XYZ file of C-alpha atoms in Angstrom:
718
model
C 22.484 -35.273 138.137
C 20.562 -36.266 141.309
C 18.069 -33.788 142.714
C 18.199 -32.456 146.276
C 14.623 -32.620 147.569
C 13.400 -32.556 143.952
C 15.426 -29.432 143.143
C 18.592 -29.149 141.015
C 21.864 -29.238 142.945
C 25.086 -27.591 141.801
C 28.468 -29.104 142.545
C 31.136 -27.069 144.283
C 33.581 -25.219 142.081
C 37.248 -26.270 142.419
C 39.432 -23.908 144.492
C 41.356 -21.289 142.589
C 45.154 -21.081 142.399
C 45.751 -24.709 143.337
C 49.406 -25.627 143.576
C 50.616 -28.957 142.143
C 51.863 -30.283 145.501
C 49.035 -28.896 147.634
C 47.160 -31.427 149.763
C 43.406 -31.334 149.148
C 40.299 -33.437 149.892
C 38.376 -34.924 146.964
C 34.913 -36.519 146.941
C 35.257 -39.864 145.229
C 32.028 -39.937 143.190
C 31.665 -36.228 142.323
C 35.387 -35.347 141.948
C 34.792 -32.175 143.998
C 37.931 -30.728 145.581
C 38.085 -28.960 148.973
C 40.926 -27.239 150.741
C 39.226 -27.206 154.146
C 38.594 -30.559 155.808
C 35.448 -29.324 157.571
C 33.893 -28.228 154.256
C 34.740 -31.616 152.790
C 33.205 -33.376 155.801
C 30.005 -31.295 155.604
C 29.595 -32.127 151.923
C 30.199 -35.847 152.558
C 27.613 -35.833 155.350
C 25.117 -34.170 153.012
C 25.720 -36.808 150.350
C 25.121 -39.562 152.927
C 21.670 -38.281 153.875
C 18.614 -39.875 152.269
C 17.265 -36.661 150.806
C 18.288 -37.232 147.185
C 16.024 -38.067 144.244
C 16.922 -39.962 141.075
C 16.186 -37.530 138.264
C 15.450 -40.243 135.690
C 13.289 -42.671 137.667
C 11.919 -40.308 140.346
C 12.951 -42.590 143.222
C 13.158 -40.741 146.535
C 14.912 -41.198 149.909
C 18.247 -42.089 148.341
C 21.792 -41.118 149.167
C 23.678 -39.203 146.502
C 25.668 -42.258 145.452
C 22.549 -44.443 145.307
C 20.849 -41.807 143.149
C 23.848 -41.798 140.798
C 23.705 -45.585 140.433
C 19.945 -45.432 139.861
C 20.380 -42.781 137.165
C 23.115 -44.800 135.448
C 20.947 -47.911 135.261
C 17.944 -45.896 134.104
C 19.968 -44.202 131.341
C 21.077 -47.620 130.115
C 17.426 -48.616 129.849
C 16.527 -45.345 128.123
C 19.111 -46.116 125.445
C 16.930 -49.092 124.489
C 14.305 -46.598 123.274
C 14.109 -46.889 119.456
C 15.764 -43.943 117.726
C 13.072 -43.936 115.031
C 10.430 -43.128 117.676
C 12.349 -40.419 119.500
C 11.310 -37.500 117.263
C 7.554 -38.341 117.321
C 7.681 -38.826 121.087
C 9.578 -35.577 121.676
C 7.041 -33.623 119.627
C 4.312 -34.830 121.981
C 6.374 -34.072 125.095
C 7.322 -30.476 124.260
C 5.191 -28.024 126.326
C 2.681 -30.692 127.304
C 0.614 -29.932 130.412
C -0.296 -33.561 131.136
C 0.883 -35.493 134.155
C 3.678 -38.006 133.719
C 1.318 -40.994 133.635
C -1.129 -39.385 131.187
C 1.707 -38.187 128.969
C 3.212 -41.676 128.845
C -0.185 -43.156 127.961
C -0.696 -40.586 125.186
C 2.741 -41.238 123.657
C 2.249 -45.014 123.857
C -1.103 -44.760 122.102
C 0.338 -42.676 119.246
C 3.437 -44.807 118.815
C 1.325 -47.960 118.811
C 0.218 -47.102 115.255
C 3.644 -45.999 114.004
C 5.844 -48.603 112.332
C 9.573 -48.275 111.720
C 12.403 -50.300 110.211
C 13.485 -53.056 112.567
C 10.171 -53.272 114.411
C 8.822 -56.764 115.043
C 5.104 -56.831 114.175
C 2.412 -59.226 113.007
C 1.353 -59.373 109.329
C -1.670 -60.834 107.621
C -0.775 -63.802 105.427
C -3.036 -66.537 104.146
C -5.899 -65.377 106.360
C -3.730 -65.507 109.479
C -1.378 -63.380 111.601
C 2.288 -64.333 111.589
C 5.312 -62.640 113.171
C 7.508 -60.602 110.865
C 10.157 -57.915 110.940
C 10.125 -54.710 108.884
C 13.184 -54.521 106.641
C 12.454 -51.531 104.432
C 9.809 -48.947 103.522
C 9.148 -49.479 99.780
C 6.591 -46.782 99.127
C 5.293 -44.146 101.504
C 2.113 -42.470 100.307
C -0.490 -41.227 102.793
C -3.070 -43.684 101.552
C -0.760 -46.456 100.387
C 2.319 -47.591 102.349
C 4.261 -50.716 101.361
C 6.783 -52.421 103.632
C 9.306 -55.134 102.912
C 9.077 -57.625 105.771
C 10.864 -60.809 106.744
C 8.647 -63.599 108.012
C 9.908 -65.254 111.202
C 9.430 -68.712 112.645
C 9.072 -69.677 116.310
C 12.807 -69.257 116.867
C 12.707 -65.830 115.151
C 14.681 -67.069 112.171
C 13.963 -65.552 108.757
C 12.034 -67.897 106.477
C 11.234 -65.607 103.550
C 10.557 -61.971 102.690
C 7.772 -60.198 100.847
C 6.019 -56.840 100.508
C 3.005 -56.105 102.670
C 0.594 -53.194 102.825
C 0.657 -51.010 105.925
C -2.953 -51.817 106.791
C -2.051 -55.531 106.974
C 0.584 -54.997 109.660
C -0.329 -54.934 113.338
C 1.841 -54.037 116.293
C 0.471 -55.766 119.367
C 3.125 -54.660 121.833
C 5.489 -51.714 122.020
C 9.209 -52.556 122.008
C 9.672 -50.776 125.353
C 7.915 -50.694 128.707
C 6.031 -47.807 130.323
C 8.813 -47.470 132.906
C 11.358 -46.936 130.113
C 9.028 -44.402 128.488
C 8.653 -42.454 131.771
C 12.420 -42.485 132.258
C 12.836 -41.253 128.678
C 10.467 -38.347 129.411
C 12.365 -37.341 132.574
C 15.749 -37.694 130.889
C 14.696 -35.584 127.905
C 13.199 -32.668 129.858
C 14.600 -29.974 132.111
C 11.323 -29.243 133.917
C 7.691 -30.286 134.150
C 4.333 -28.462 134.165
C 4.802 -27.681 131.335
C 7.289 -30.274 130.131
C 10.223 -28.499 128.473
C 12.836 -30.339 126.408
C 16.539 -29.628 126.684
C 17.452 -26.975 124.099
C 20.172 -29.100 122.530
C 17.854 -32.098 122.170
C 15.030 -29.974 120.691
C 17.323 -28.370 118.118
C 18.788 -31.763 117.154
C 15.335 -33.125 116.268
C 14.074 -29.878 114.778
C 11.471 -29.187 117.476
C 10.425 -25.604 118.088
C 11.352 -24.058 121.429
C 8.840 -21.210 121.099
C 6.105 -21.334 123.706
C 2.599 -21.881 122.268
C 0.316 -18.857 122.335
C -2.266 -20.540 124.609
C 0.367 -21.019 127.351
C 1.940 -17.570 127.306
C -0.648 -16.122 129.705
C -0.247 -19.031 132.117
C 3.530 -19.218 132.458
C 6.090 -17.070 134.276
C 9.306 -16.165 132.438
C 12.696 -15.241 133.837
C 15.699 -14.482 131.615
C 13.806 -15.957 128.677
C 13.287 -19.284 130.466
C 10.097 -20.878 131.768
C 10.083 -20.578 135.555
C 6.709 -21.908 136.727
C 3.108 -22.375 135.667
C 0.431 -20.080 137.121
C -2.155 -22.116 138.968
C -5.772 -21.366 138.202
C -8.189 -20.115 140.777
C -9.926 -22.745 142.830
C -13.456 -23.522 141.705
C -16.335 -24.863 143.727
C -15.294 -28.517 143.288
C -11.796 -27.771 144.605
C -13.223 -26.008 147.627
C -15.553 -28.953 148.309
C -12.625 -31.382 148.115
C -10.798 -29.613 150.923
C -8.753 -26.898 149.201
C -10.531 -23.840 150.672
C -9.230 -20.363 151.178
C -9.918 -18.766 154.579
C -8.985 -15.206 155.461
C -7.778 -14.564 158.992
C -6.048 -11.350 160.173
C -4.879 -10.271 156.747
C -3.606 -13.749 155.846
C -5.192 -16.692 154.084
C -5.014 -20.387 154.918
C -5.093 -23.028 152.237
C -6.245 -26.450 153.426
C -4.628 -29.243 151.490
C -5.918 -32.739 150.762
C -3.953 -34.277 153.654
C -5.576 -31.913 156.164
C -2.532 -29.706 156.709
C -2.854 -25.931 156.487
C -0.572 -23.725 154.405
C -0.640 -19.982 155.096
C -0.599 -17.572 152.170
C -0.533 -13.804 151.813
C -3.320 -11.747 150.288
C -1.729 -11.951 146.845
C -1.835 -15.787 147.070
C 1.919 -16.034 147.523
C 2.884 -18.799 149.972
C 4.520 -17.890 153.267
C 7.379 -19.846 154.743
C 6.004 -22.613 156.925
C 7.545 -23.000 160.394
C 10.161 -25.725 160.604
C 9.215 -28.742 162.687
C 12.123 -29.591 164.953
C 14.120 -31.716 165.431
C 15.633 -31.944 161.958
C 19.014 -32.976 160.629
C 21.683 -31.092 162.568
C 23.435 -29.726 159.485
C 20.170 -28.123 158.325
C 19.519 -26.246 161.598
C 19.655 -22.482 161.197
C 20.160 -20.157 164.201
C 16.935 -18.458 165.278
C 16.481 -15.042 166.907
C 15.271 -16.592 170.177
C 17.936 -19.297 170.359
C 20.558 -19.100 173.094
C 24.171 -18.542 172.141
C 25.696 -21.960 171.504
C 29.435 -22.137 172.061
C 31.740 -24.421 170.131
C 32.354 -27.904 171.468
C 35.108 -27.833 174.098
C 38.457 -29.104 172.892
C 39.108 -32.581 174.374
C 42.409 -33.670 175.895
C 44.539 -35.907 173.675
C 47.440 -36.901 175.927
C 47.250 -40.661 175.396
C 50.196 -42.940 176.099
C 49.637 -44.939 172.910
C 49.631 -43.503 169.360
C 46.398 -41.886 168.234
C 45.519 -44.644 165.753
C 45.821 -47.247 168.555
C 43.355 -45.637 170.986
C 40.326 -47.418 169.467
C 41.875 -50.883 169.857
C 43.114 -49.973 173.339
C 39.610 -49.046 174.510
C 37.992 -52.060 172.831
C 40.356 -54.640 174.359
C 40.275 -53.013 177.806
C 36.475 -52.724 177.839
C 36.081 -56.379 176.818
C 38.521 -57.653 179.458
C 36.871 -55.492 182.126
C 33.294 -56.385 181.167
C 33.887 -60.158 180.984
C 36.586 -60.430 183.642
C 34.603 -63.137 185.459
C 34.439 -65.328 182.369
C 38.168 -64.819 181.702
C 39.157 -65.224 185.388
C 41.068 -61.977 184.990
C 41.115 -59.401 187.778
C 40.032 -55.987 186.366
C 42.651 -53.272 185.815
C 42.457 -49.565 185.016
C 42.758 -48.077 181.566
C 45.864 -46.082 182.589
C 47.622 -49.216 183.792
C 46.711 -51.041 180.595
C 48.034 -48.195 178.431
C 51.253 -47.983 180.444
C 51.734 -51.741 180.161
C 51.302 -51.591 176.380
C 53.978 -48.887 176.120
C 56.368 -50.640 178.519
C 59.518 -51.831 176.707
C 61.536 -53.399 179.530
C 60.208 -56.949 179.568
C 56.676 -58.294 179.693
C 54.474 -56.829 182.474
C 52.412 -59.318 184.458
C 49.273 -57.443 183.439
C 49.837 -58.228 179.749
C 50.986 -61.774 180.425
C 47.828 -62.520 182.417
C 45.650 -60.903 179.745
C 47.144 -63.037 176.966
C 47.015 -66.165 179.117
C 43.353 -65.624 180.071
C 42.286 -65.261 176.433
C 44.380 -68.249 175.316
C 42.970 -70.450 178.108
C 39.438 -69.702 176.965
C 40.355 -70.691 173.403
C 41.761 -73.995 174.681
C 38.624 -74.688 176.755
C 36.460 -74.147 173.680
C 37.904 -77.282 172.025
C 38.196 -75.541 168.701
C 40.848 -74.951 166.061
C 43.341 -73.494 168.526
C 43.236 -76.608 170.709
C 44.130 -78.750 167.679
C 47.038 -76.434 166.883
C 48.343 -76.788 170.451
C 47.921 -80.563 170.484
C 49.936 -80.898 167.270
C 52.885 -79.383 169.182
C 52.393 -81.946 172.005
C 52.175 -79.177 174.580
C 50.718 -79.476 178.045
C 47.374 -77.703 178.374
C 48.632 -75.381 181.110
C 49.792 -71.860 180.405
C 52.311 -70.381 182.869
C 54.342 -67.192 183.205
C 57.259 -68.979 181.575
C 55.745 -70.792 178.582
C 52.998 -68.320 177.624
C 54.974 -67.049 174.607
C 54.979 -70.556 173.088
C 51.197 -70.689 173.160
C 51.064 -67.149 171.759
C 53.293 -68.170 168.826
C 50.995 -71.135 168.147
C 48.081 -68.718 167.956
C 49.927 -66.341 165.606
C 50.830 -69.250 163.364
C 47.199 -70.403 163.323
C 45.857 -66.989 162.294
C 48.175 -66.772 159.236
C 47.839 -62.983 159.217
C 50.944 -61.422 157.631
C 50.991 -58.373 159.925
C 50.930 -60.641 163.005
C 53.203 -63.407 161.754
C 56.044 -60.891 161.442
C 56.006 -60.610 165.262
C 56.639 -64.329 165.830
C 60.423 -64.112 165.643
C 60.574 -61.348 168.256
C 58.173 -63.193 170.577
C 60.072 -66.499 170.248
C 63.327 -64.822 171.261
C 61.611 -63.634 174.442
C 61.558 -59.945 173.486
C 57.816 -59.369 173.522
C 58.307 -55.999 175.201
C 60.207 -54.700 172.172
C 57.076 -54.908 170.005
C 55.471 -51.555 169.273
C 51.981 -50.630 170.502
C 50.422 -51.382 167.102
C 51.650 -54.974 167.157
C 50.694 -55.637 170.799
C 47.181 -54.258 170.406
C 46.815 -56.020 167.049
C 47.544 -59.372 168.705
C 45.147 -58.662 171.577
C 42.464 -57.479 169.140
C 42.740 -60.731 167.160
C 42.584 -62.772 170.391
C 39.390 -60.957 171.428
C 37.860 -61.529 167.977
C 38.580 -65.254 168.249
C 37.094 -65.409 171.765
C 33.920 -63.707 170.548
C 33.386 -66.613 168.136
C 33.732 -69.380 170.747
C 30.779 -71.429 171.981
C 31.726 -70.684 175.602
C 31.351 -66.957 175.065
C 28.077 -67.386 173.173
C 26.664 -69.500 176.035
C 27.775 -66.861 178.527
C 26.149 -64.174 176.420
C 22.873 -66.115 176.293
C 23.016 -66.525 180.054
C 23.592 -62.812 180.595
C 20.735 -61.917 178.234
C 18.412 -64.297 180.087
C 19.391 -62.802 183.444
C 18.791 -59.282 182.159
C 15.371 -60.325 180.912
C 14.531 -61.844 184.304
C 15.654 -58.683 186.096
C 13.577 -56.587 183.735
C 10.526 -58.778 184.275
C 10.958 -58.617 188.067
C 11.315 -54.842 187.992
C 8.226 -54.468 185.822
C 6.308 -56.815 188.154
C 7.223 -54.719 191.189
C 6.228 -51.543 189.367
C 2.850 -53.054 188.482
C 2.349 -54.233 192.058
C 3.216 -50.772 193.394
C 0.774 -49.168 190.969
C -1.962 -51.634 191.986
C -1.344 -50.938 195.691
C -1.519 -47.177 195.172
C -4.714 -47.575 193.191
C -6.310 -49.624 195.991
C -5.234 -47.082 198.646
C -6.681 -44.285 196.556
C -9.990 -46.115 196.194
C -10.056 -46.873 199.932
C -9.416 -43.237 200.849
C -12.116 -42.163 198.446
C -14.604 -44.582 200.045
C -13.706 -43.337 203.561
C -14.052 -39.753 202.436
C -17.490 -40.433 200.977
C -18.585 -42.188 204.206
C -17.286 -39.348 206.415
C -19.000 -36.838 204.169
C -22.381 -38.597 204.526
C -22.043 -38.763 208.369
C -21.080 -35.109 208.566
C -24.078 -34.198 206.434
C -26.390 -36.088 208.812
C -24.870 -34.289 211.796
C -25.324 -30.921 210.140
C -28.928 -31.739 209.288
C -29.529 -32.895 212.898
C -28.119 -29.664 214.319
C -30.141 -27.591 211.890
C -33.270 -29.549 212.947
C -32.673 -28.842 216.652
C -32.129 -25.153 216.005
C -35.301 -24.956 213.947
C -37.345 -26.696 216.692
C -36.005 -24.301 219.328
C -36.928 -21.274 217.246
C -40.339 -22.696 216.503
C -41.039 -23.376 220.188
C -39.988 -19.870 221.195
C -42.174 -18.261 218.575
C -45.281 -20.220 219.603
C -44.768 -19.509 223.330
C -44.528 -23.203 224.356
C -42.311 -22.729 227.407
C -43.570 -25.651 229.489
C -41.658 -28.915 229.267
C -43.530 -32.117 228.790
C -42.086 -35.493 229.496
C -42.196 -36.666 225.905
C -40.753 -33.391 224.770
C -37.942 -33.619 227.354
C -37.054 -37.122 226.186
C -37.100 -36.012 222.559
C -35.003 -32.929 223.194
C -32.532 -34.952 225.280
C -32.124 -37.448 222.422
C -31.651 -34.615 219.972
C -29.144 -32.937 222.251
C -27.135 -36.144 222.597
C -27.113 -36.632 218.833
C -26.032 -33.052 218.315
C -23.233 -33.331 220.902
C -22.011 -36.598 219.387
C -21.925 -35.083 215.901
C -20.135 -31.978 217.179
C -17.509 -34.045 218.992
C -17.034 -36.213 215.890
C -16.594 -33.146 213.703
C -14.065 -31.695 216.151
C -12.011 -34.931 216.182
C -12.058 -35.149 212.376
C -10.965 -31.536 212.115
C -8.182 -32.054 214.639
C -6.916 -35.078 212.702
C -6.836 -33.107 209.469
C -5.012 -30.204 211.112
C -2.590 -32.559 212.802
C -1.745 -34.211 209.487
C -1.288 -30.866 207.744
C 0.755 -29.124 210.448
C 2.419 -32.248 211.930
C 1.855 -30.891 215.464
C -0.350 -31.707 218.433
C -3.602 -29.824 218.960
C -4.239 -28.368 222.404
C -7.503 -29.519 223.922
C -8.988 -28.160 227.175
C -9.318 -31.542 228.932
C -6.625 -34.118 229.903
C -8.391 -36.717 227.771
C -8.119 -34.425 224.710
C -4.396 -33.897 225.370
C -3.761 -37.645 225.540
C -5.705 -38.300 222.342
C -3.892 -35.500 220.468
C -0.513 -36.816 221.711
C -1.375 -40.296 220.445
C -2.491 -38.882 217.114
C 0.798 -36.984 216.800
C 2.788 -40.142 217.509
C 0.766 -42.059 214.926
C 1.433 -39.336 212.350
C 5.174 -39.455 213.095
C 5.125 -43.222 212.670
C 3.295 -42.835 209.356
C 5.881 -40.322 208.162
C 8.723 -42.659 209.144
C 6.972 -45.529 207.418
C 6.533 -43.486 204.219
C 10.158 -42.324 204.332
C 11.306 -45.934 204.791
C 9.194 -47.038 201.831
C 10.616 -44.218 199.719
C 14.182 -45.141 200.672
C 13.544 -48.802 200.013
C 12.045 -47.934 196.622
C 15.118 -45.888 195.680
C 17.375 -48.651 196.958
C 15.534 -51.205 194.852
C 15.939 -48.987 191.797
C 19.670 -48.599 192.438
C 19.926 -52.340 193.025
C 18.396 -53.144 189.638
C 20.654 -50.622 187.911
C 23.737 -52.146 189.539
C 22.668 -55.668 188.601
C 22.022 -54.596 185.024
C 25.479 -53.044 184.828
C 27.075 -56.250 186.110
C 25.431 -58.110 183.231
C 26.655 -55.822 180.485
C 26.445 -57.117 176.906
C 28.206 -54.341 175.036
C 29.063 -50.683 175.454
C 27.174 -48.321 173.169
C 28.081 -44.682 172.476
C 26.124 -41.977 174.259
C 25.331 -40.392 170.909
C 26.716 -38.256 168.093
C 27.020 -34.528 167.586
C 26.105 -32.519 164.507
C 29.317 -33.607 162.717
C 28.746 -37.332 163.407
C 31.473 -37.437 166.085
C 30.724 -40.125 168.686
C 30.912 -39.829 172.479
C 31.604 -42.798 174.760
C 31.299 -43.269 178.494
C 32.908 -46.290 180.147
C 31.591 -46.818 183.670
C 34.905 -48.273 184.907
C 36.931 -45.248 183.798
C 34.715 -42.211 184.397
C 35.886 -40.058 181.502
C 33.843 -39.171 178.413
C 35.731 -40.136 175.277
C 35.475 -38.302 171.964
C 35.794 -40.180 168.648
C 35.845 -38.363 165.311
C 33.500 -39.427 162.536
C 36.323 -41.168 160.659
C 37.685 -42.803 163.873
C 41.102 -41.223 163.326
C 41.000 -38.709 166.174
C 40.346 -39.443 169.851
C 40.116 -37.329 172.977
C 38.485 -37.215 176.397
C 36.800 -34.911 178.936
C 37.783 -35.445 182.562
C 36.103 -32.623 184.538
C 32.597 -31.453 185.339
C 33.342 -28.044 183.801
C 34.135 -29.691 180.470
C 30.953 -31.768 180.719
C 28.872 -28.631 181.352
C 30.540 -26.886 178.419
C 29.820 -29.864 176.164
C 26.142 -29.963 177.146
C 25.874 -26.205 176.685
C 27.163 -26.477 173.121
C 24.525 -29.000 172.002
C 21.554 -27.691 170.002
C 18.440 -29.777 170.685
C 16.911 -28.650 167.384
C 19.163 -31.206 165.689
C 18.259 -34.900 165.769
C 21.698 -36.204 166.746
C 22.580 -33.603 169.356
C 19.093 -33.885 170.865
C 19.627 -37.605 171.534
C 23.180 -37.005 172.794
C 22.043 -34.371 175.289
C 19.184 -36.630 176.397
C 21.615 -39.437 177.279
C 24.049 -37.032 178.952
C 21.247 -35.696 181.165
C 20.156 -39.242 181.979
C 23.600 -40.222 183.306
C 24.622 -36.723 184.444
C 24.711 -37.414 188.191
C 26.610 -40.669 187.785
C 29.092 -39.194 185.326
C 29.730 -36.258 187.679
C 30.284 -38.636 190.592
C 32.776 -40.662 188.540
C 34.563 -37.516 187.370
C 34.875 -36.221 190.935
C 36.123 -39.591 192.136
C 38.661 -39.680 189.340
C 39.832 -36.150 190.164
C 40.407 -37.140 193.803
C 42.301 -40.268 192.775
C 44.461 -38.275 190.374
C 45.202 -35.671 193.065
C 46.147 -38.430 195.508
C 48.331 -40.102 192.870
C 50.137 -36.839 192.107
C 50.722 -36.262 195.800
C 52.247 -39.735 196.147
C 54.465 -39.171 193.120
C 55.715 -35.893 194.603
C 56.361 -37.627 197.926
C 58.357 -40.348 196.195
C 60.300 -37.709 194.269
C 61.114 -35.785 197.456
C 62.184 -38.988 199.161
C 64.361 -40.026 196.241
C 66.466 -36.874 196.721
C 67.447 -38.135 200.171
C 67.224 -41.932 199.911
C 66.920 -43.914 196.701
C 63.340 -45.251 196.719
C 62.452 -48.653 195.253
C 61.215 -48.172 191.653
C 57.939 -49.992 192.219
C 56.821 -47.620 194.971
C 56.125 -44.934 192.384
C 52.339 -44.738 191.628
C 53.142 -44.267 187.920
C 54.541 -47.831 187.980
C 51.414 -49.338 189.545
C 50.852 -51.522 186.455
C 54.027 -53.444 187.406
C 52.448 -54.447 190.730
C 49.352 -56.011 189.132
C 48.224 -59.344 190.629
C 45.520 -61.510 189.094
C 43.429 -62.413 192.151
C 41.090 -64.594 190.046
C 43.845 -66.722 188.567
C 42.988 -70.404 188.291
C 45.017 -72.950 190.220
């Protein structure tokens, strides 16, 4: 039985009072039975996780089924273990405290000297060693053992037989490998440290199940069974190697070899370590500080086509919409496509053009389909009249039984009478064939190359913008340092003038000499220049902070402040223009990337592995169950908010799903609002047509619900 994170795992008990005709869910490889589908799905999801361990080999990171297969193969190898050596090996295993490797080495060393009937060994004969096989033990005395052996040639054929003493026989190699021996140890025991044999196996070989006296003080018991081995106190060598005990606030911390810290209580009992999120969603437990998570909102399921056809409907529509340029097919809405599939009265132009576009691409590829058409001597031009003939050629080429049954109906011109399964099955096969054409592969390579070029250009612009900002920052820093040095000189100059004035007043030097007047005039000019410079710098800083003009007493100051204000306004406009252009460039790259779509990927999965899809040309968020049997959709912002509010970011899957929903939140909301307006307008038109039809019979194609009948392929080739 596989282990769950190295611990035994019990299978679910079958439900009680099962009725013979009751529908239940059964796990294929464990035969577990569940009444509730959600319980069955949770158990299946658990079995699919790589948290299982093979009990026999010890392999980790396996799924449950992989662990079962590994155990089956290992048990087959264990059966190769000689039966004559089982009892001696089991005696060594019982209550051994050695590690698995040391225990295997000990058993191999003891069994190396033990000979048994059927063992192939080497015997001494005529002063040489020759291969032989033990046939029988003739006499078994502690000091004298005789064996009857058969001497073998190079092809292991028996040449002759004779009796040989035990001391003349030598076993160079054990008849099993160390891996088989380790698997035998795991298979034979129910626990390790100490190793304990299964009770049934121990009784069969006459091995005592009583615990040795020297282990009784070191082992915990529960209900008469060995539970765990008491670990000894850590000595000085253990503490030096990193396993130290540190007491902090009534708790201890045990530092392990890998550097991690495990907290323990005073009585050396381990505390529960905090869980590191995110983890697997099904393992998340509600915490006391967690918000209240509501259930996922119920999606709408009012599709025109049957539920099991929704997947094919979305796949075909998304392909035709994404590669409409390659197919020369004008895009159409998902509603129109679904209505056309369900239409029974004739063949809508939308479906005719879709089939014709796919068939034309197959003809242009010069592949198998072109040969099939040429055998019929048909003209290589598909029209609204002869398109069914080309479709029948394709169905005949595929040789698929479920599609060939539709040929008779299509040949009679009653394509519209086919059910949705058949129509979407034909379109699905056409898309699969187109995906394998060389034309599509070349187009895909071209799109990938264009996306790479766009990505390189965007990264280049980002690097250039970062370089420019770095240079501006360095330039501003240099200007700031220069202005700081000039201001410091001005301050020092003013302080020098003030000091000279004080000094002259204190010494009583009131007369003015010529040299002194010249010096003081120079100092005064320098001081005034520095003061004016400081005032202008301060005014600039205030003007930039407050974005307003500074009032100066003179007309010249007013003019300069007005000019500075205008320059600041121009700078603000320039920065706003740069910001807008940057956002426009970002939107431009996103639009260009969307035009060159390669495939549509799901937004993510929730805790139950349900997938969520968003198609940019439809606007709704589609829900797909984990088994792809159930589909639904969300079409309003309120439903989107409810979905995001129900996601728990502690789980790995829902964390990624919420991350992608937040990334495209604004765009999804815009598409949902646009869709709501279009639906409201469509309903209003339908009501207007209905009101008009009560007075005057309106033409049937004026009804918005019949818009798929008015489809025109504007990209149709001449």
